[in-house]
JSON list of C-alpha atoms in Angstrom, two decimals:
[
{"chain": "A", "resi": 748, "resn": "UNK", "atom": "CA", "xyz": [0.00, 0.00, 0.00]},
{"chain": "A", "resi": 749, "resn": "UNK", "atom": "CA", "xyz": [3.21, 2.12, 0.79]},
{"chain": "A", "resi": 750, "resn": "UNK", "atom": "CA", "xyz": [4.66, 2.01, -2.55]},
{"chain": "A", "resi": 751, "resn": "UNK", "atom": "CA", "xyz": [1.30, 2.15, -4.32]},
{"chain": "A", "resi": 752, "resn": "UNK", "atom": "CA", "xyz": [0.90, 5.71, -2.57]},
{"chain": "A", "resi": 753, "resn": "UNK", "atom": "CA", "xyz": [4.71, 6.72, -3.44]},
{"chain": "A", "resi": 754, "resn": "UNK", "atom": "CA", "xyz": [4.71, 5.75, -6.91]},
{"chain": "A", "resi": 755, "resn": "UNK", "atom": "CA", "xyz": [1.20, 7.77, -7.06]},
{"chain": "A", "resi": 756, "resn": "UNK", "atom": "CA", "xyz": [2.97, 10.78, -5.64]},
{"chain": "A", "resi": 757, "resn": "UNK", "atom": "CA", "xyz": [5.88, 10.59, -7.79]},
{"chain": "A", "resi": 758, "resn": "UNK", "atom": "CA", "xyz": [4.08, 10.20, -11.06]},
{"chain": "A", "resi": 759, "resn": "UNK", "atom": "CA", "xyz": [1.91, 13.08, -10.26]},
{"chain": "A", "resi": 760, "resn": "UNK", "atom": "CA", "xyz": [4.82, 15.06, -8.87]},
{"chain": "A", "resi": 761, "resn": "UNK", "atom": "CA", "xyz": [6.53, 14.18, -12.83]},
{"chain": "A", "resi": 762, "resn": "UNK", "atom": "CA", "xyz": [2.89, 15.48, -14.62]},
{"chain": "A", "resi": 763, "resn": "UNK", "atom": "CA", "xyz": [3.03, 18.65, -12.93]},
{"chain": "A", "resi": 764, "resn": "UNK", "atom": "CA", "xyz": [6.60, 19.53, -13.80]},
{"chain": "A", "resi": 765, "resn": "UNK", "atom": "CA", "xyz": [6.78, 18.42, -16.99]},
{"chain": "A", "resi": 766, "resn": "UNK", "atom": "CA", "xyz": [3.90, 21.48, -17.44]},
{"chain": "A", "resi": 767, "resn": "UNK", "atom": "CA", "xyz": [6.59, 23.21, -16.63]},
{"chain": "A", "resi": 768, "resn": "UNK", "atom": "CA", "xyz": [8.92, 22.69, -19.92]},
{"chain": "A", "resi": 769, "resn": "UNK", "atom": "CA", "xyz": [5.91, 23.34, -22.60]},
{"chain": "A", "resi": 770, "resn": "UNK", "atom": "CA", "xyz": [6.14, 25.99, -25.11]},
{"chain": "A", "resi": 771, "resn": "UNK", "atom": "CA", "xyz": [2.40, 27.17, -24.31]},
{"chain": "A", "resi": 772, "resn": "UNK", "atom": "CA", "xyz": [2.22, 27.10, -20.68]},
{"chain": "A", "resi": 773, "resn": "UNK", "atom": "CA", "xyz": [5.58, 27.48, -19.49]},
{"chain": "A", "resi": 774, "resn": "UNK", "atom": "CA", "xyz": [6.63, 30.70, -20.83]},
{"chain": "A", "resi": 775, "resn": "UNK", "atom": "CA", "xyz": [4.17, 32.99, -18.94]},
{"chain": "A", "resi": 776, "resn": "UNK", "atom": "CA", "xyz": [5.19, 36.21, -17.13]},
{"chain": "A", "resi": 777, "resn": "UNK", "atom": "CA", "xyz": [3.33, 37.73, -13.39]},
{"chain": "A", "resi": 778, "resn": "UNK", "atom": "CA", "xyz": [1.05, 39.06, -15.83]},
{"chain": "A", "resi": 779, "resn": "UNK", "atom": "CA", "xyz": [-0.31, 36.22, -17.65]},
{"chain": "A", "resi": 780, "resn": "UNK", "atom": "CA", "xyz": [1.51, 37.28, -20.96]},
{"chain": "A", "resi": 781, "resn": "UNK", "atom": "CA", "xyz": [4.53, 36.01, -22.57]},
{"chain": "A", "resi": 782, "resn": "UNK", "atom": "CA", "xyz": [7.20, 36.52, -21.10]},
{"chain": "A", "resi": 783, "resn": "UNK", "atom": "CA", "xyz": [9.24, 37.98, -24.33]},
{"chain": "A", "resi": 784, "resn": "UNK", "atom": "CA", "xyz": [6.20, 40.92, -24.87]},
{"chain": "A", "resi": 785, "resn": "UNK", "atom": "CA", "xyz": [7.09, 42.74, -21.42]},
{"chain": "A", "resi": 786, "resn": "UNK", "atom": "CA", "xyz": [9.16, 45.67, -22.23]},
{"chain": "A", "resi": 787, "resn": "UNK", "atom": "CA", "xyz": [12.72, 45.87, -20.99]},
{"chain": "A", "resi": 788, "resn": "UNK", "atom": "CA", "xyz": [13.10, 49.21, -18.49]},
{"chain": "A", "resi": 789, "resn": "UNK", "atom": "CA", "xyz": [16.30, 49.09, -18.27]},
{"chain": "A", "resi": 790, "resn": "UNK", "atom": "CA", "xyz": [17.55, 51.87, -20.04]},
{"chain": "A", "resi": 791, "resn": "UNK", "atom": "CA", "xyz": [14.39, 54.35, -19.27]},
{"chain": "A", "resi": 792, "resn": "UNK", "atom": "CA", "xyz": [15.33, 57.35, -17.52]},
{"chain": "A", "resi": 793, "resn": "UNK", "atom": "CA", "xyz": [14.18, 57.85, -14.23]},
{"chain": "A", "resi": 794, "resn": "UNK", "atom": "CA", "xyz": [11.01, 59.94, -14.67]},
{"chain": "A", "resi": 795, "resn": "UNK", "atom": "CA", "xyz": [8.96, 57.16, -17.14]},
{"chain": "A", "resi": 796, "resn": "UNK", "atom": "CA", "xyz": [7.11, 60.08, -18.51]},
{"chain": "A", "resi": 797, "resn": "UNK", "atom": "CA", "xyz": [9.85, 62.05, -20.04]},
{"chain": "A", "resi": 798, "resn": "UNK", "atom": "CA", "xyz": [8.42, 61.92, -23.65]},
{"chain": "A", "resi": 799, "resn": "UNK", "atom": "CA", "xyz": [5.68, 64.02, -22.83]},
{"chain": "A", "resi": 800, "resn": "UNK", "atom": "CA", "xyz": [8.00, 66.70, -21.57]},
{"chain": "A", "resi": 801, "resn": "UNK", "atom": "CA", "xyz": [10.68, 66.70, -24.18]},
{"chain": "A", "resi": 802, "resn": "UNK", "atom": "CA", "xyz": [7.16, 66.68, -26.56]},
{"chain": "A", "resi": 803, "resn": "UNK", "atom": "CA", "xyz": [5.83, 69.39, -24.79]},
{"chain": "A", "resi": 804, "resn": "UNK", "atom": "CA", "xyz": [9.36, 71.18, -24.99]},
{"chain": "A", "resi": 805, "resn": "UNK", "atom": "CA", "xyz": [9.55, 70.69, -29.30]},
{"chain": "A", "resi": 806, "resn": "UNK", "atom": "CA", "xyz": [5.92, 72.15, -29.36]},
{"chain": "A", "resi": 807, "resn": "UNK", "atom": "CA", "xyz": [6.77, 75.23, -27.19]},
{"chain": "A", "resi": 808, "resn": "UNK", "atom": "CA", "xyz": [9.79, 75.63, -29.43]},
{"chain": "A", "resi": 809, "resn": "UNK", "atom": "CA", "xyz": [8.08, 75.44, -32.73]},
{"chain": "A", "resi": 810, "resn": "UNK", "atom": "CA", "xyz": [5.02, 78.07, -31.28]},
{"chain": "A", "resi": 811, "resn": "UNK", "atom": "CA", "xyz": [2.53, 75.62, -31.08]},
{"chain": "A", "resi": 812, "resn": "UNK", "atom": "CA", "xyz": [1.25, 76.56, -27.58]},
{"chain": "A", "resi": 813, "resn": "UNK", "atom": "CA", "xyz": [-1.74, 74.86, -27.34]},
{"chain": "A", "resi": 814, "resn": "UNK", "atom": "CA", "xyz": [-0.53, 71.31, -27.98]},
{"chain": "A", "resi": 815, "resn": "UNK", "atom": "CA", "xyz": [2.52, 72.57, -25.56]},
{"chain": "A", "resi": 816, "resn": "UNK", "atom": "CA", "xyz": [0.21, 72.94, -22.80]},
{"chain": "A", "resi": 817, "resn": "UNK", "atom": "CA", "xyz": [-1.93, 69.72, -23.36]},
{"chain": "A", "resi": 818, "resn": "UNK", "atom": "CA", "xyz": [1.34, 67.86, -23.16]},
{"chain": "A", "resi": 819, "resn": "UNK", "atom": "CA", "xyz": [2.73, 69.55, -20.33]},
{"chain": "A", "resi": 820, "resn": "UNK", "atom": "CA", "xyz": [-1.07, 68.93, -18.67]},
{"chain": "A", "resi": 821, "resn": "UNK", "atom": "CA", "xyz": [-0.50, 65.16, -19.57]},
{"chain": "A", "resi": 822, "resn": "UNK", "atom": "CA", "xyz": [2.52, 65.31, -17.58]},
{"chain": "A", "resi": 823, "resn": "UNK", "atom": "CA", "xyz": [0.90, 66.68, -14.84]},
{"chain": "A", "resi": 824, "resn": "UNK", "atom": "CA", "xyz": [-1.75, 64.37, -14.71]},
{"chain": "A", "resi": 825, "resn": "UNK", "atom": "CA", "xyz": [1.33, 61.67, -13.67]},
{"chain": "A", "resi": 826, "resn": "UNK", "atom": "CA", "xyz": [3.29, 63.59, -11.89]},
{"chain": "A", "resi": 827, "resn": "UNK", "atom": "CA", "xyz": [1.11, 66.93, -10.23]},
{"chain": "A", "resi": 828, "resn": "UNK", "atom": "CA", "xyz": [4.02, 68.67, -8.39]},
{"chain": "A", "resi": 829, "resn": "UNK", "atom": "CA", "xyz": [6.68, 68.17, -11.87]},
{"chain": "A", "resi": 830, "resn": "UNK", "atom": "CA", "xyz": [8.73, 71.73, -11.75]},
{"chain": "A", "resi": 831, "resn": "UNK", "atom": "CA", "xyz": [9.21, 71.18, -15.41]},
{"chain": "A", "resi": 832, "resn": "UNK", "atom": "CA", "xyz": [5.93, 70.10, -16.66]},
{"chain": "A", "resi": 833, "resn": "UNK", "atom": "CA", "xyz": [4.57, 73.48, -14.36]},
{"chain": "A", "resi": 834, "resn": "UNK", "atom": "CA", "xyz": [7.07, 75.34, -15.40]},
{"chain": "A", "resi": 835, "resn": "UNK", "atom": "CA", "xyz": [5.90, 74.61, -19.25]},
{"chain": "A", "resi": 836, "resn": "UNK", "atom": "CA", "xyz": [2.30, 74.56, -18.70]},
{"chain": "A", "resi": 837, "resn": "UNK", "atom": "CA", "xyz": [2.20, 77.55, -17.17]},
{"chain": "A", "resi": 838, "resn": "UNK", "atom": "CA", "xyz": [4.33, 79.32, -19.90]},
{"chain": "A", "resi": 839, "resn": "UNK", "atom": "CA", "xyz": [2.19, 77.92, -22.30]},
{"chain": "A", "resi": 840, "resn": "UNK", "atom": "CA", "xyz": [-1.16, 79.75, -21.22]},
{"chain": "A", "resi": 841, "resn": "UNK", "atom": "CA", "xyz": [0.83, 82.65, -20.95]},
{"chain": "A", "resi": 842, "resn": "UNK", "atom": "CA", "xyz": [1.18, 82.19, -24.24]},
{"chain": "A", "resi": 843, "resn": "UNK", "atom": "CA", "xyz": [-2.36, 81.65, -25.00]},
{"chain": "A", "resi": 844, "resn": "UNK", "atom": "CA", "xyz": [-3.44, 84.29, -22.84]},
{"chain": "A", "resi": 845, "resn": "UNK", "atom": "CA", "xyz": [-4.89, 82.14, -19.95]},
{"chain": "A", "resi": 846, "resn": "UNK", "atom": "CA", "xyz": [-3.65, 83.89, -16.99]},
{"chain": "A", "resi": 847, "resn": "UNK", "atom": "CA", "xyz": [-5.54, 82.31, -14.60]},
{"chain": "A", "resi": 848, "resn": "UNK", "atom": "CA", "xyz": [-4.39, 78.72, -15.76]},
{"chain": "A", "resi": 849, "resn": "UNK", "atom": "CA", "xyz": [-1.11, 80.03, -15.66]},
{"chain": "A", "resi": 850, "resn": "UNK", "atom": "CA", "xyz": [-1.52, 81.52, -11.90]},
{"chain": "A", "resi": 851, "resn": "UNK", "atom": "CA", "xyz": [-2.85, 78.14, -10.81]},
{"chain": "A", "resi": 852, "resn": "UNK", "atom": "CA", "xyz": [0.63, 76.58, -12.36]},
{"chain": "A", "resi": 853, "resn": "UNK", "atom": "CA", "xyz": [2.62, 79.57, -10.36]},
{"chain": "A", "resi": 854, "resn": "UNK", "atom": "CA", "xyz": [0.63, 79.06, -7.38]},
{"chain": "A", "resi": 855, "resn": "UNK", "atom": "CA", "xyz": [1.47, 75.45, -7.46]},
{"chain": "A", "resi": 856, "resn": "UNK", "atom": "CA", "xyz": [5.23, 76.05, -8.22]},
{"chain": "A", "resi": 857, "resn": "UNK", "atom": "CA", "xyz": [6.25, 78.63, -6.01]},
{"chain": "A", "resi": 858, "resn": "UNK", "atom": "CA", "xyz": [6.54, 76.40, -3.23]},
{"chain": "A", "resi": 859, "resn": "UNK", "atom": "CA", "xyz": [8.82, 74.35, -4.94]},
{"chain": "A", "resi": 860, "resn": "UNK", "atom": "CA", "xyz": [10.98, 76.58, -6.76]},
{"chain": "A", "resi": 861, "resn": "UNK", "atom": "CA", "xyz": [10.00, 80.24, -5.52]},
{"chain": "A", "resi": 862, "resn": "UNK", "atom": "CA", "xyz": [13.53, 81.27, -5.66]},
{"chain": "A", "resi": 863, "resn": "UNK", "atom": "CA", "xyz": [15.48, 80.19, -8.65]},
{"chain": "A", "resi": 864, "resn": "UNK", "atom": "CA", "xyz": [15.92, 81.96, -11.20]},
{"chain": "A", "resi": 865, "resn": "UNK", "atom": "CA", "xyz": [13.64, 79.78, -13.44]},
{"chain": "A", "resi": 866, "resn": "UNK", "atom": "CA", "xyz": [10.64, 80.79, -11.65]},
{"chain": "A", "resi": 867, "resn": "UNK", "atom": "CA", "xyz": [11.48, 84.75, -11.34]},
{"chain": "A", "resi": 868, "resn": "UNK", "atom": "CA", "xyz": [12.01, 85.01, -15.23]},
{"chain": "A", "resi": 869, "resn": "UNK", "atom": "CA", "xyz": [9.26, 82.63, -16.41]},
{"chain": "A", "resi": 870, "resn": "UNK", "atom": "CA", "xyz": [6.63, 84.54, -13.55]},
{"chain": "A", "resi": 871, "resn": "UNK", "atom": "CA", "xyz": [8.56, 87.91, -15.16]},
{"chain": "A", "resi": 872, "resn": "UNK", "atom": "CA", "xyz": [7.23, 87.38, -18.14]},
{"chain": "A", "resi": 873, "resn": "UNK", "atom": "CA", "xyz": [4.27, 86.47, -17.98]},
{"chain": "A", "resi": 874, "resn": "UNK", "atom": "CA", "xyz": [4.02, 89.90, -15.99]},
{"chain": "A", "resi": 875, "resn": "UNK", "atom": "CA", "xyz": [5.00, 91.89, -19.16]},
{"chain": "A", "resi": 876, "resn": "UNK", "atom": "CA", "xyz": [3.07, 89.48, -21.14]},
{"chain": "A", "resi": 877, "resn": "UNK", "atom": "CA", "xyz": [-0.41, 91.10, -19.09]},
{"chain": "A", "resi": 878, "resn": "UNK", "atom": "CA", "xyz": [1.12, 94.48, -19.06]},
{"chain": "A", "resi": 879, "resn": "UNK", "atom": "CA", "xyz": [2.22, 94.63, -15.63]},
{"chain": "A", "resi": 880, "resn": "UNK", "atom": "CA", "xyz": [5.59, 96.08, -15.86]},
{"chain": "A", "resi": 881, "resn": "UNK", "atom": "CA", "xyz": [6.00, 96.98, -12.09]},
{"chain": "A", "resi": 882, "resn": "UNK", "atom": "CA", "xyz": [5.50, 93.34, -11.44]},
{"chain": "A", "resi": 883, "resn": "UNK", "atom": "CA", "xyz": [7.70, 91.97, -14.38]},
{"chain": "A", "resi": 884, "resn": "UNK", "atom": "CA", "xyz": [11.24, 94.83, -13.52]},
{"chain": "A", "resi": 885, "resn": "UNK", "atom": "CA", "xyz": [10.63, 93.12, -9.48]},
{"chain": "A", "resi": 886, "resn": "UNK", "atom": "CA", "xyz": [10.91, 89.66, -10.59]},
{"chain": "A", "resi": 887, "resn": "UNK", "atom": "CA", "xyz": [13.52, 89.81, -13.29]},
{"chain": "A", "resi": 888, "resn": "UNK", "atom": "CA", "xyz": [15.69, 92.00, -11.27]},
{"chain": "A", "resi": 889, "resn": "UNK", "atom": "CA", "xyz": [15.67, 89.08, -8.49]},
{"chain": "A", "resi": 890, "resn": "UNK", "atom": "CA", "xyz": [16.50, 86.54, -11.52]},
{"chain": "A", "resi": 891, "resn": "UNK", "atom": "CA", "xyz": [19.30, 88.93, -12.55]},
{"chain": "A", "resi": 892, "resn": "UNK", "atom": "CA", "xyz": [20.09, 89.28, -8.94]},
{"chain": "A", "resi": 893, "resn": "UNK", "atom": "CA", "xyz": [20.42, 85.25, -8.53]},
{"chain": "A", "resi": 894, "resn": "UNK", "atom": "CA", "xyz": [22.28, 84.99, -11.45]},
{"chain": "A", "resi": 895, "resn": "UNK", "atom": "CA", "xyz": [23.89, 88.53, -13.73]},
{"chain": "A", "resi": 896, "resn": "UNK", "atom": "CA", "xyz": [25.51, 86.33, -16.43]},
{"chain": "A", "resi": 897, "resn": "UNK", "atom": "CA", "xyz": [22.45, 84.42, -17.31]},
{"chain": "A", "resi": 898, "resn": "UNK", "atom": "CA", "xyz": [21.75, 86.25, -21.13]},
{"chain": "A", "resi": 899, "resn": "UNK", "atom": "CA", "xyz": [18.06, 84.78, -20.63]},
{"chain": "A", "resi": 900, "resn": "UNK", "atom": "CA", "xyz": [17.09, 87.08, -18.28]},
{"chain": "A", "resi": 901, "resn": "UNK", "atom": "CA", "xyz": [19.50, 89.60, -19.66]},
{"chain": "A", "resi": 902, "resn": "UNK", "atom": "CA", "xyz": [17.09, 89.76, -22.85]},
{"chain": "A", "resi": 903, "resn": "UNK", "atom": "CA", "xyz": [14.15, 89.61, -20.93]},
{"chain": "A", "resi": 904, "resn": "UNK", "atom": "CA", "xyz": [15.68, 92.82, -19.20]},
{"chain": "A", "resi": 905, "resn": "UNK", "atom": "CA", "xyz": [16.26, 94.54, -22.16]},
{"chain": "A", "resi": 906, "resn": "UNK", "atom": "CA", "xyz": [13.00, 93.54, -23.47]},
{"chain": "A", "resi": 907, "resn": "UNK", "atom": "CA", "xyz": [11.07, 94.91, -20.88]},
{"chain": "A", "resi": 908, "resn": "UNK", "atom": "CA", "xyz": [13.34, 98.55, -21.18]},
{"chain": "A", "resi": 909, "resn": "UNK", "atom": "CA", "xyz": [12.46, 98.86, -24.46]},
{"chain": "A", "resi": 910, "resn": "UNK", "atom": "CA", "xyz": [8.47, 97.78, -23.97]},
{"chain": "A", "resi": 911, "resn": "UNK", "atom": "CA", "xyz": [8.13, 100.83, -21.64]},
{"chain": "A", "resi": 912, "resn": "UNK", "atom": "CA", "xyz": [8.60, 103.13, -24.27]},
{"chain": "A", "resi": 913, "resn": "UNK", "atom": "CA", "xyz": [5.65, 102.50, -26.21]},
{"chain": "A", "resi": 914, "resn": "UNK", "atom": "CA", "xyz": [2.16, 103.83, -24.92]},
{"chain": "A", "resi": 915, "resn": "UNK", "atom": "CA", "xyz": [-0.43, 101.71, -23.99]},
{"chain": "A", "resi": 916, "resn": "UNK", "atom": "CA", "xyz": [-3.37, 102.13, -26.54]},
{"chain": "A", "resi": 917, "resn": "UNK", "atom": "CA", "xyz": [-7.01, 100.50, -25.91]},
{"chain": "A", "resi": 918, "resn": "UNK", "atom": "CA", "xyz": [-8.21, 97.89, -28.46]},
{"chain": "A", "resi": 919, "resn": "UNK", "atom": "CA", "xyz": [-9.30, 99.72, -31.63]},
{"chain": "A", "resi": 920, "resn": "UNK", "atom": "CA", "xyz": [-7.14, 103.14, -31.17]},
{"chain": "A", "resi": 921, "resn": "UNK", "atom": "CA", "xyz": [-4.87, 102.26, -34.63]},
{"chain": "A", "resi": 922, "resn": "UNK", "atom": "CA", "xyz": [-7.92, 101.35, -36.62]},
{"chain": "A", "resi": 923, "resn": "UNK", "atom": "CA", "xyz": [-7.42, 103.97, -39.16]},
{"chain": "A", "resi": 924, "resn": "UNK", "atom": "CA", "xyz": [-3.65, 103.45, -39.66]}
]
């Protein structure tokens, strides 16, 4: 009765790993896939959502705002407190003239990076993007203050001098020009 019972158990024990060495069956991952269709990570970088950035980035470049900020927004939707993916969404509505998307983006990265010089120059410009001048000479001054050799802000600086000599006008005051 003792061997009947042991050769039982060993002949099962064989059936059940011999599962183990088919083609079909064998070669399953965690996930219940094959084991060759699960992507190597390897040689990702460490935030997995780069693309969307550097995407957002070539948009912003080329003057496509809009698809500059729905990128950056994708990247926000992974990772909420991103300094990058703020830093470009919020520049984007500037862009498009959505200040208050672009003071919820501010609001949200000041914390993080209130004082670099990033933050002064983009929040600068968005300033003298509204017309607030008073604002914009405060916070480029403390960018040029954190760092005088950056040419960035440098521009921006020169930019803004040269803005203030033009007159505001109200919408419709060149018509007949």
């Amino acid at each position: 009765m003792r061997t009947i019972s042991s050769t039982l158990l060993a002949c099962l024990a064989a059936v059940a790993l011999s599962g183990c060495t088919e083609e079909g069956f064998g070669n399953l991952s965690a996930f219940g896939d094959n084991a060759s269709t699960i992507a190597d990570t390897a040689s990702l970088d460490y935030y997995p959502d780069d693309e969307l950035i550097v995407a957002s980035k070539v948009q912003f470049k080329n003057g496509h705002f809009g698809k500059a900020g729905a990128y950056a927004r994708k990247a926000l939707e992974v990772a909420p407190s991103d300094p990058q993916a703020l830093l470009l969404y919020a520049a984007a509505q500037d862009r498009l003239r959505r200040f208050d998307e672009a003071d919820k983006a501010y609001r949200k990265l000041q914390p993080v990076i209130g004082n670099r010089i990033e933050f002064h120059n983009n929040y600068g410009y968005s300033m003298m993007l509204r017309g607030n001048l008073v604002a914009a000479r405060k916070h480029f001054i403390a960018a040029y203050e954190i760092d005088p050799s950056n040419a960035t802000v440098a521009n921006n600086l020169e930019l803004l001098r040269n803005s203030t000599g033009y007159p505001r006008r109200a919408s419709g005051d060149l018509q007949g020009i």
